[in-house]
Amino acid sequence: MENSEQKKPIILSGITPSGMLTLGHLCGAISNWVKLQNSYDCYFMIADMHAITVRQQPAELRKRTLETAAIYIASGIDINMSKLFIQSHVPEHAQLTWVLNTYTGFGECSRMTQFKDKSQVHAENINVGLFDYPVLMAADILLYQADLVPVGEDQKQHLELTRNLAQRFNHLYSDTFKVPEPYIAKVGARVMSLQEPTKKMSKSDANQNSTIFLSDSDDVIKNKIKRAVTDSGSEVKFSDDKPGVSNLMELYHIATNKSISDIELEFEGKGYAEFKPAVADAVAEYVKPIRTEFEKLMKDKEHLTKILQQGADSARGAAFKTLRKVYKKIGFVQF
Ligand code: TYM
């Protein structure tokens, strides 16, 4: 049993606990994790070390970290199969980051679009950690020898850097790291803002109507969707020049499993006035069981903490093995 489990390919992914998770996290990341977890040996982490690259309230960060774990489980991550842990509980993440820093060009980090975007939003605190963020992410992935990294589209550039670093290191010191593949689903990899559908849905959007949080009640979800910005015309059709409607169609697809062409057929000859309430109901139904389970899990923080401790213990075993190999190859004296 154990042997066959060890042979499964490996997945590593994570979410930064800097706010309540959104429908974007669910569609772009967690729902794919749930689908893949049977066929892979999975490590799902809560990236609290990434979170502090933007100033956080300590009490709030603690709360968000546990909430993120609760959302993973409520969404269907099976703790008997997948390892769930908090990044800062596994010190090897910081240790490998330091090593990888010395193989990463200043220019490579400067080119990261997320760094450029975040530097604009947090102009008062462009810290070295924010700059180094993609290297920490590479360490997260490479420590576990991950084969596959299921993420939303916005993480693609970070994955490319990870692959480059793995190949660079392997080339210099012989095979050390698995070179990971990104897994970006065709639908849901970029859920857009409900108010500005050319922008990604984000937990930090100033306009709360743009974002569906997984803690939102049925009524709040329905209202946000009914108020969503749609496009000119009234046809329910998936196309680049209809970003608002196309986004809602993707959400409807995810919530109901109906294909995009079936959705077009379903609403042929009907306008947005019929389409939007249908999306609103479907999305509310989709999120409801997750929210209910999440609320239940948050009532027993001790239980959650215990799960995370166990997860960290097994993650450390794997992480330590890779770090030791790296230290040996670069010339650190080993005991
Ligand atoms: P984060 O916390 O910004 O997002 C977590 C995951 O959710 C996806 N996502 C979305 N997908 C579709 N539409 C959206 N609107 C949307 N918003 C978020 C993201 O693409 C991501 O997959 N640095 C990472 C966390 C991280 C990580 C890692 C991920 C740290 N180490 C190692 C994978 C592997 C981040 O901040 O993602």
Short mmCIF file of C-alpha atoms and ligand atoms in Angstrom, two decimals:
data_model
loop_
_atom_site.label_atom_id
_atom_site.label_comp_id
_atom_site.label_asym_id
_atom_site.label_seq_id
_atom_site.Cartn_x
_atom_site.Cartn_y
_atom_site.Cartn_z
CA MET A 1 0.00 0.00 0.00
CA GLU A 2 2.68 2.44 1.09
CA ASN A 3 4.86 1.53 -1.86
CA SER A 4 2.16 2.16 -4.42
CA GLU A 5 1.38 5.51 -2.77
CA GLN A 6 5.02 6.51 -2.97
CA LYS A 7 5.01 5.88 -6.68
CA LYS A 8 2.30 8.40 -7.39
CA PRO A 9 3.49 11.60 -9.03
CA ILE A 10 3.66 14.60 -6.73
CA ILE A 11 1.62 17.80 -6.56
CA LEU A 12 2.46 20.91 -4.58
CA SER A 13 0.31 24.01 -4.50
CA GLY A 14 -0.73 26.72 -2.09
CA ILE A 15 -2.61 29.91 -1.39
CA THR A 16 -1.47 33.05 0.39
CA PRO A 17 -3.68 33.72 3.43
CA SER A 18 -3.88 37.47 3.05
CA GLY A 19 -7.68 37.66 2.97
CA MET A 20 -10.82 35.53 2.87
CA LEU A 21 -10.60 33.23 -0.13
CA THR A 22 -12.66 33.99 -3.21
CA LEU A 23 -14.49 32.14 -5.93
CA GLY A 24 -11.33 32.73 -8.00
CA HIS A 25 -9.26 30.60 -5.61
CA LEU A 26 -11.87 27.89 -5.67
CA CYS A 27 -12.18 27.76 -9.48
CA GLY A 28 -8.54 28.44 -10.39
CA ALA A 29 -6.90 26.28 -7.75
CA ILE A 30 -8.77 24.28 -5.10
CA SER A 31 -11.39 22.65 -7.36
CA ASN A 32 -8.57 21.25 -9.49
CA TRP A 33 -6.70 20.04 -6.43
CA VAL A 34 -9.80 18.12 -5.39
CA LYS A 35 -10.08 16.54 -8.84
CA LEU A 36 -6.41 15.56 -8.94
CA GLN A 37 -5.87 14.43 -5.35
CA ASN A 38 -6.75 10.78 -5.97
CA SER A 39 -4.11 10.29 -8.61
CA TYR A 40 -1.28 12.28 -7.01
CA ASP A 41 0.64 12.44 -3.79
CA CYS A 42 -0.42 15.95 -2.76
CA TYR A 43 1.07 18.69 -0.63
CA PHE A 44 -1.22 21.67 -0.10
CA MET A 45 0.22 24.49 1.91
CA ILE A 46 -0.90 27.78 3.34
CA ALA A 47 1.70 30.29 2.26
CA ASP A 48 1.98 32.48 5.35
CA MET A 49 5.60 33.37 4.52
CA HIS A 50 4.39 34.78 1.23
CA ALA A 51 1.68 36.73 3.06
CA ILE A 52 4.14 38.80 5.09
CA THR A 53 5.66 40.35 1.96
CA VAL A 54 2.72 42.73 2.38
CA ARG A 55 2.20 44.15 5.88
CA GLN A 56 -0.27 41.98 7.85
CA GLN A 57 -2.05 42.39 11.19
CA PRO A 58 -0.65 39.48 13.26
CA ALA A 59 -4.01 38.43 14.75
CA GLU A 60 -5.65 38.67 11.36
CA LEU A 61 -2.90 36.59 9.70
CA ARG A 62 -3.31 33.87 12.33
CA LYS A 63 -7.06 33.81 11.73
CA ARG A 64 -6.74 33.82 7.92
CA THR A 65 -4.21 30.99 8.02
CA LEU A 66 -6.62 28.71 9.88
CA GLU A 67 -9.51 29.87 7.72
CA THR A 68 -7.58 28.96 4.59
CA ALA A 69 -6.96 25.46 5.94
CA ALA A 70 -10.65 25.16 6.78
CA ILE A 71 -11.62 26.21 3.25
CA TYR A 72 -9.30 23.58 1.75
CA ILE A 73 -10.99 20.86 3.78
CA ALA A 74 -14.50 22.25 3.31
CA SER A 75 -13.94 22.29 -0.46
CA GLY A 76 -13.08 18.60 -0.51
CA ILE A 77 -9.39 18.19 0.24
CA ASP A 78 -9.15 14.83 1.98
CA ILE A 79 -6.73 15.02 4.90
CA ASN A 80 -6.33 11.26 4.90
CA MET A 81 -4.87 11.43 1.43
CA SER A 82 -3.30 14.85 1.05
CA LYS A 83 -0.80 16.63 3.26
CA LEU A 84 -2.03 20.00 4.46
CA PHE A 85 0.43 22.28 6.21
CA ILE A 86 1.50 25.81 7.01
CA GLN A 87 4.58 26.96 5.10
CA SER A 88 6.33 28.51 8.13
CA HIS A 89 6.10 25.18 9.97
CA VAL A 90 8.60 23.72 7.54
CA PRO A 91 11.82 25.75 7.88
CA GLU A 92 13.33 24.09 4.81
CA HIS A 93 11.31 26.53 2.67
CA ALA A 94 13.37 29.46 3.94
CA GLN A 95 16.59 27.45 3.82
CA LEU A 96 16.20 26.38 0.20
CA THR A 97 15.13 29.91 -0.76
CA TRP A 98 18.46 31.21 0.45
CA VAL A 99 20.36 28.76 -1.70
CA LEU A 100 18.20 29.42 -4.76
CA ASN A 101 18.66 33.17 -4.28
CA THR A 102 22.27 32.74 -5.22
CA TYR A 103 21.29 31.16 -8.54
CA THR A 104 18.66 33.77 -9.45
CA GLY A 105 19.45 36.85 -11.46
CA PHE A 106 18.35 40.26 -10.20
CA GLY A 107 16.93 40.86 -13.66
CA GLU A 108 14.82 37.68 -13.52
CA CYS A 109 13.00 38.84 -10.40
CA SER A 110 12.70 42.40 -11.74
CA ARG A 111 10.77 41.09 -14.73
CA MET A 112 8.01 39.42 -12.70
CA THR A 113 4.74 41.16 -13.52
CA GLN A 114 3.28 40.38 -10.10
CA PHE A 115 6.24 42.15 -8.47
CA LYS A 116 5.71 45.17 -10.70
CA ASP A 117 1.96 45.22 -9.96
CA LYS A 118 2.38 44.78 -6.22
CA SER A 119 5.12 47.44 -6.10
CA GLN A 120 2.59 49.88 -7.48
CA VAL A 121 -0.15 48.91 -5.06
CA HIS A 122 2.21 48.83 -2.05
CA ALA A 123 4.51 51.68 -3.06
CA GLU A 124 5.11 52.51 0.61
CA ASN A 125 6.60 49.08 1.31
CA ILE A 126 8.52 47.61 -1.62
CA ASN A 127 10.55 45.25 0.55
CA VAL A 128 13.18 42.70 -0.44
CA GLY A 129 10.76 39.88 0.41
CA LEU A 130 8.30 41.10 -2.18
CA PHE A 131 11.09 41.02 -4.74
CA ASP A 132 12.22 37.56 -3.61
CA TYR A 133 8.69 36.11 -3.49
CA PRO A 134 9.03 34.02 -6.70
CA VAL A 135 12.22 32.39 -5.41
CA LEU A 136 10.42 31.35 -2.23
CA MET A 137 7.70 29.94 -4.46
CA ALA A 138 10.29 27.99 -6.44
CA ALA A 139 11.67 26.58 -3.19
CA ASP A 140 8.14 25.54 -2.13
CA ILE A 141 7.74 23.51 -5.28
CA LEU A 142 11.24 22.09 -5.72
CA LEU A 143 11.54 20.93 -2.10
CA TYR A 144 8.83 18.32 -2.72
CA GLN A 145 10.08 17.24 -6.15
CA ALA A 146 6.66 18.19 -7.49
CA ASP A 147 5.70 16.89 -10.93
CA LEU A 148 2.66 19.10 -11.27
CA VAL A 149 1.62 22.48 -9.87
CA PRO A 150 -2.09 23.28 -10.30
CA VAL A 151 -2.53 27.06 -10.29
CA GLY A 152 -4.50 29.85 -11.90
CA GLU A 153 -3.15 31.69 -14.90
CA ASP A 154 -1.58 34.53 -12.89
CA GLN A 155 1.06 32.17 -11.49
CA LYS A 156 2.37 31.02 -14.86
CA GLN A 157 5.38 33.34 -14.90
CA HIS A 158 6.43 32.20 -11.41
CA LEU A 159 6.24 28.60 -12.61
CA GLU A 160 8.49 29.42 -15.55
CA LEU A 161 11.09 30.86 -13.18
CA THR A 162 10.81 27.73 -11.02
CA ARG A 163 11.47 25.53 -14.03
CA ASN A 164 14.45 27.67 -15.08
CA LEU A 165 15.98 27.49 -11.60
CA ALA A 166 15.52 23.72 -11.43
CA GLN A 167 17.12 23.23 -14.84
CA ARG A 168 19.98 25.62 -14.00
CA PHE A 169 20.77 23.84 -10.76
CA ASN A 170 20.49 20.38 -12.33
CA HIS A 171 22.80 21.44 -15.12
CA LEU A 172 25.43 22.71 -12.67
CA TYR A 173 25.28 19.86 -10.15
CA SER A 174 23.61 16.89 -11.89
CA ASP A 175 19.98 15.91 -11.44
CA THR A 176 18.68 17.25 -8.15
CA PHE A 177 15.22 18.70 -8.75
CA LYS A 178 12.23 17.45 -10.68
CA VAL A 179 11.37 20.08 -13.29
CA PRO A 180 7.67 20.74 -12.57
CA GLU A 181 4.85 21.25 -15.05
CA PRO A 182 2.17 23.85 -14.44
CA TYR A 183 -1.43 22.65 -14.53
CA ILE A 184 -3.70 25.47 -15.65
CA ALA A 185 -7.26 24.36 -16.37
CA LYS A 186 -8.99 25.54 -19.53
CA VAL A 187 -11.94 27.00 -17.65
CA GLY A 188 -11.75 28.91 -14.38
CA ALA A 189 -8.03 29.71 -14.55
CA ARG A 190 -8.81 33.41 -14.57
CA VAL A 191 -12.07 34.34 -12.89
CA MET A 192 -12.68 38.01 -13.56
CA SER A 193 -13.94 40.86 -11.40
CA LEU A 194 -17.74 41.16 -11.48
CA GLN A 195 -17.47 44.93 -11.79
CA GLU A 196 -14.50 45.23 -14.17
CA PRO A 197 -14.46 41.98 -16.14
CA THR A 198 -11.14 42.76 -17.80
CA LYS A 199 -9.46 42.56 -14.36
CA LYS A 200 -8.85 39.42 -12.28
CA MET A 201 -11.20 38.77 -9.36
CA SER A 202 -9.11 39.56 -6.30
CA LYS A 203 -9.53 39.33 -2.54
CA SER A 204 -8.03 42.81 -2.17
CA ASP A 205 -10.32 44.63 -4.62
CA ALA A 206 -11.52 47.90 -3.07
CA ASN A 207 -14.98 47.31 -4.52
CA GLN A 208 -16.50 44.40 -2.56
CA ASN A 209 -19.11 43.89 -5.27
CA SER A 210 -16.33 42.76 -7.62
CA THR A 211 -15.49 39.69 -5.59
CA ILE A 212 -17.39 36.68 -4.29
CA PHE A 213 -15.90 35.53 -1.02
CA LEU A 214 -16.42 31.93 0.00
CA SER A 215 -17.84 33.21 3.30
CA ASP A 216 -20.54 35.28 1.51
CA SER A 217 -24.13 34.31 2.29
CA ASP A 218 -26.48 33.10 -0.45
CA ASP A 219 -28.14 36.50 -0.65
CA VAL A 220 -24.87 38.39 -0.88
CA ILE A 221 -23.65 36.07 -3.66
CA LYS A 222 -26.89 36.43 -5.59
CA ASN A 223 -26.89 40.20 -5.28
CA LYS A 224 -23.30 40.51 -6.41
CA ILE A 225 -23.99 38.40 -9.49
CA LYS A 226 -27.19 40.21 -10.34
CA ARG A 227 -25.27 43.49 -10.16
CA ALA A 228 -22.38 42.17 -12.26
CA VAL A 229 -21.37 44.33 -15.19
CA THR A 230 -22.40 42.75 -18.50
CA ASP A 231 -21.65 43.79 -22.05
CA SER A 232 -23.57 45.67 -24.70
CA GLY A 233 -26.24 43.66 -26.51
CA SER A 234 -28.20 40.98 -24.73
CA GLU A 235 -26.98 37.74 -26.27
CA VAL A 236 -25.60 35.02 -23.98
CA LYS A 237 -22.57 34.15 -26.04
CA PHE A 238 -18.99 33.26 -25.11
CA SER A 239 -16.54 35.59 -26.85
CA ASP A 240 -13.56 37.87 -26.29
CA ASP A 241 -15.58 40.99 -26.90
CA LYS A 242 -18.08 39.94 -24.22
CA PRO A 243 -15.82 39.62 -21.15
CA GLY A 244 -18.59 40.20 -18.61
CA VAL A 245 -21.00 37.61 -20.00
CA SER A 246 -18.20 35.15 -20.78
CA ASN A 247 -17.02 35.35 -17.16
CA LEU A 248 -20.53 34.64 -15.89
CA MET A 249 -20.81 31.75 -18.34
CA GLU A 250 -17.60 30.25 -16.96
CA LEU A 251 -18.96 30.57 -13.44
CA TYR A 252 -22.21 28.91 -14.50
CA HIS A 253 -20.24 26.15 -16.19
CA ILE A 254 -18.18 25.53 -13.04
CA ALA A 255 -21.23 25.57 -10.78
CA THR A 256 -23.40 23.28 -12.94
CA ASN A 257 -20.93 21.29 -15.06
CA LYS A 258 -22.92 22.26 -18.18
CA SER A 259 -20.71 22.87 -21.21
CA ILE A 260 -20.31 26.38 -22.62
CA SER A 261 -22.15 25.39 -25.82
CA ASP A 262 -25.03 23.88 -23.83
CA ILE A 263 -25.24 27.12 -21.87
CA GLU A 264 -25.41 29.11 -25.11
CA LEU A 265 -28.24 26.84 -26.25
CA GLU A 266 -30.05 27.05 -22.92
CA PHE A 267 -30.19 30.84 -23.11
CA GLU A 268 -30.66 31.23 -26.86
CA GLY A 269 -33.21 33.95 -27.49
CA LYS A 270 -33.27 34.82 -23.80
CA GLY A 271 -31.53 37.90 -22.45
CA TYR A 272 -29.35 38.77 -19.47
CA ALA A 273 -32.47 39.24 -17.36
CA GLU A 274 -32.99 35.47 -17.38
CA PHE A 275 -29.35 34.49 -17.49
CA LYS A 276 -28.08 36.43 -14.47
CA PRO A 277 -30.56 35.03 -11.90
CA ALA A 278 -29.79 31.51 -13.14
CA VAL A 279 -26.05 32.10 -12.62
CA ALA A 280 -26.73 33.70 -9.24
CA ASP A 281 -28.72 30.68 -8.01
CA ALA A 282 -26.24 28.15 -9.37
CA VAL A 283 -23.20 29.85 -7.85
CA ALA A 284 -24.94 30.31 -4.49
CA GLU A 285 -25.82 26.59 -4.50
CA TYR A 286 -22.25 25.69 -5.42
CA VAL A 287 -20.68 27.73 -2.61
CA LYS A 288 -23.26 26.93 0.09
CA PRO A 289 -22.04 23.48 1.22
CA ILE A 290 -18.46 24.77 1.30
CA ARG A 291 -19.43 27.74 3.47
CA THR A 292 -21.49 25.54 5.80
CA GLU A 293 -18.66 23.06 6.28
CA PHE A 294 -16.16 25.90 6.65
CA GLU A 295 -18.20 27.45 9.48
CA LYS A 296 -18.39 24.08 11.22
CA LEU A 297 -14.63 23.51 10.94
CA MET A 298 -13.82 26.97 12.29
CA LYS A 299 -15.63 26.12 15.52
CA ASP A 300 -12.93 23.57 16.41
CA LYS A 301 -9.59 25.30 15.96
CA GLU A 302 -7.77 22.70 18.01
CA HIS A 303 -8.77 20.01 15.55
CA LEU A 304 -7.59 22.17 12.64
CA THR A 305 -4.28 22.87 14.35
CA LYS A 306 -3.74 19.18 14.94
CA ILE A 307 -4.33 18.41 11.24
CA LEU A 308 -1.82 21.10 10.30
CA GLN A 309 0.77 19.78 12.74
CA GLN A 310 0.49 16.29 11.30
CA GLY A 311 0.72 17.72 7.78
CA ALA A 312 3.87 19.66 8.66
CA ASP A 313 5.47 16.56 10.16
CA SER A 314 5.09 14.56 6.96
CA ALA A 315 5.98 17.53 4.75
CA ARG A 316 9.22 18.04 6.69
CA GLY A 317 10.35 14.52 5.96
CA ALA A 318 10.21 15.13 2.22
CA ALA A 319 11.56 18.67 2.41
CA PHE A 320 14.53 17.70 4.54
CA LYS A 321 15.55 15.00 2.08
CA THR A 322 15.78 17.47 -0.80
CA LEU A 323 17.51 20.16 1.23
CA ARG A 324 20.15 17.70 2.40
CA LYS A 325 20.83 16.69 -1.17
CA VAL A 326 21.19 20.33 -2.19
CA TYR A 327 23.50 21.19 0.72
CA LYS A 328 25.71 18.25 -0.13
CA LYS A 329 25.94 19.19 -3.80
CA ILE A 330 26.86 22.81 -3.16
CA GLY A 331 29.59 21.91 -0.68
CA PHE A 332 28.08 22.43 2.77
CA VAL A 333 29.65 20.12 5.35
CA GLN A 334 27.17 17.43 6.47
CA PHE A 335 27.08 15.60 9.79
P1 TYM B 1 -2.70 33.40 -4.50
O1 TYM B 1 -2.89 33.23 -3.05
O2 TYM B 1 -2.73 34.77 -5.07
O3 TYM B 1 -3.74 32.50 -5.29
C1 TYM B 1 -3.86 31.13 -4.99
C2 TYM B 1 -4.29 30.34 -6.20
O4 TYM B 1 -5.56 30.80 -6.65
C3 TYM B 1 -5.47 31.20 -8.01
N1 TYM B 1 -6.34 32.37 -8.20
C4 TYM B 1 -7.21 32.48 -9.21
N2 TYM B 1 -7.53 31.64 -10.22
C5 TYM B 1 -8.46 32.05 -11.10
N3 TYM B 1 -9.08 33.26 -11.03
C6 TYM B 1 -8.79 34.13 -10.05
N4 TYM B 1 -9.42 35.30 -10.00
C7 TYM B 1 -7.82 33.76 -9.09
N5 TYM B 1 -7.30 34.36 -7.98
C8 TYM B 1 -6.40 33.49 -7.45
C9 TYM B 1 -4.02 31.56 -8.22
O5 TYM B 1 -3.65 31.48 -9.57
C10 TYM B 1 -3.33 30.52 -7.36
O6 TYM B 1 -3.21 29.30 -8.05
N6 TYM B 1 2.21 32.71 -4.69
C11 TYM B 1 0.94 32.04 -4.70
C12 TYM B 1 0.81 31.00 -3.60
C13 TYM B 1 1.93 30.03 -3.61
C14 TYM B 1 2.06 28.89 -4.46
C15 TYM B 1 3.30 28.31 -4.11
C16 TYM B 1 1.25 28.37 -5.47
C17 TYM B 1 3.01 30.07 -2.81
N7 TYM B 1 3.84 29.04 -3.10
C18 TYM B 1 3.77 27.15 -4.77
C19 TYM B 1 1.72 27.21 -6.13
C20 TYM B 1 2.96 26.64 -5.78
C21 TYM B 1 -0.17 33.04 -4.50
O7 TYM B 1 0.00 34.05 -3.85
O8 TYM B 1 -1.36 32.67 -4.97
#
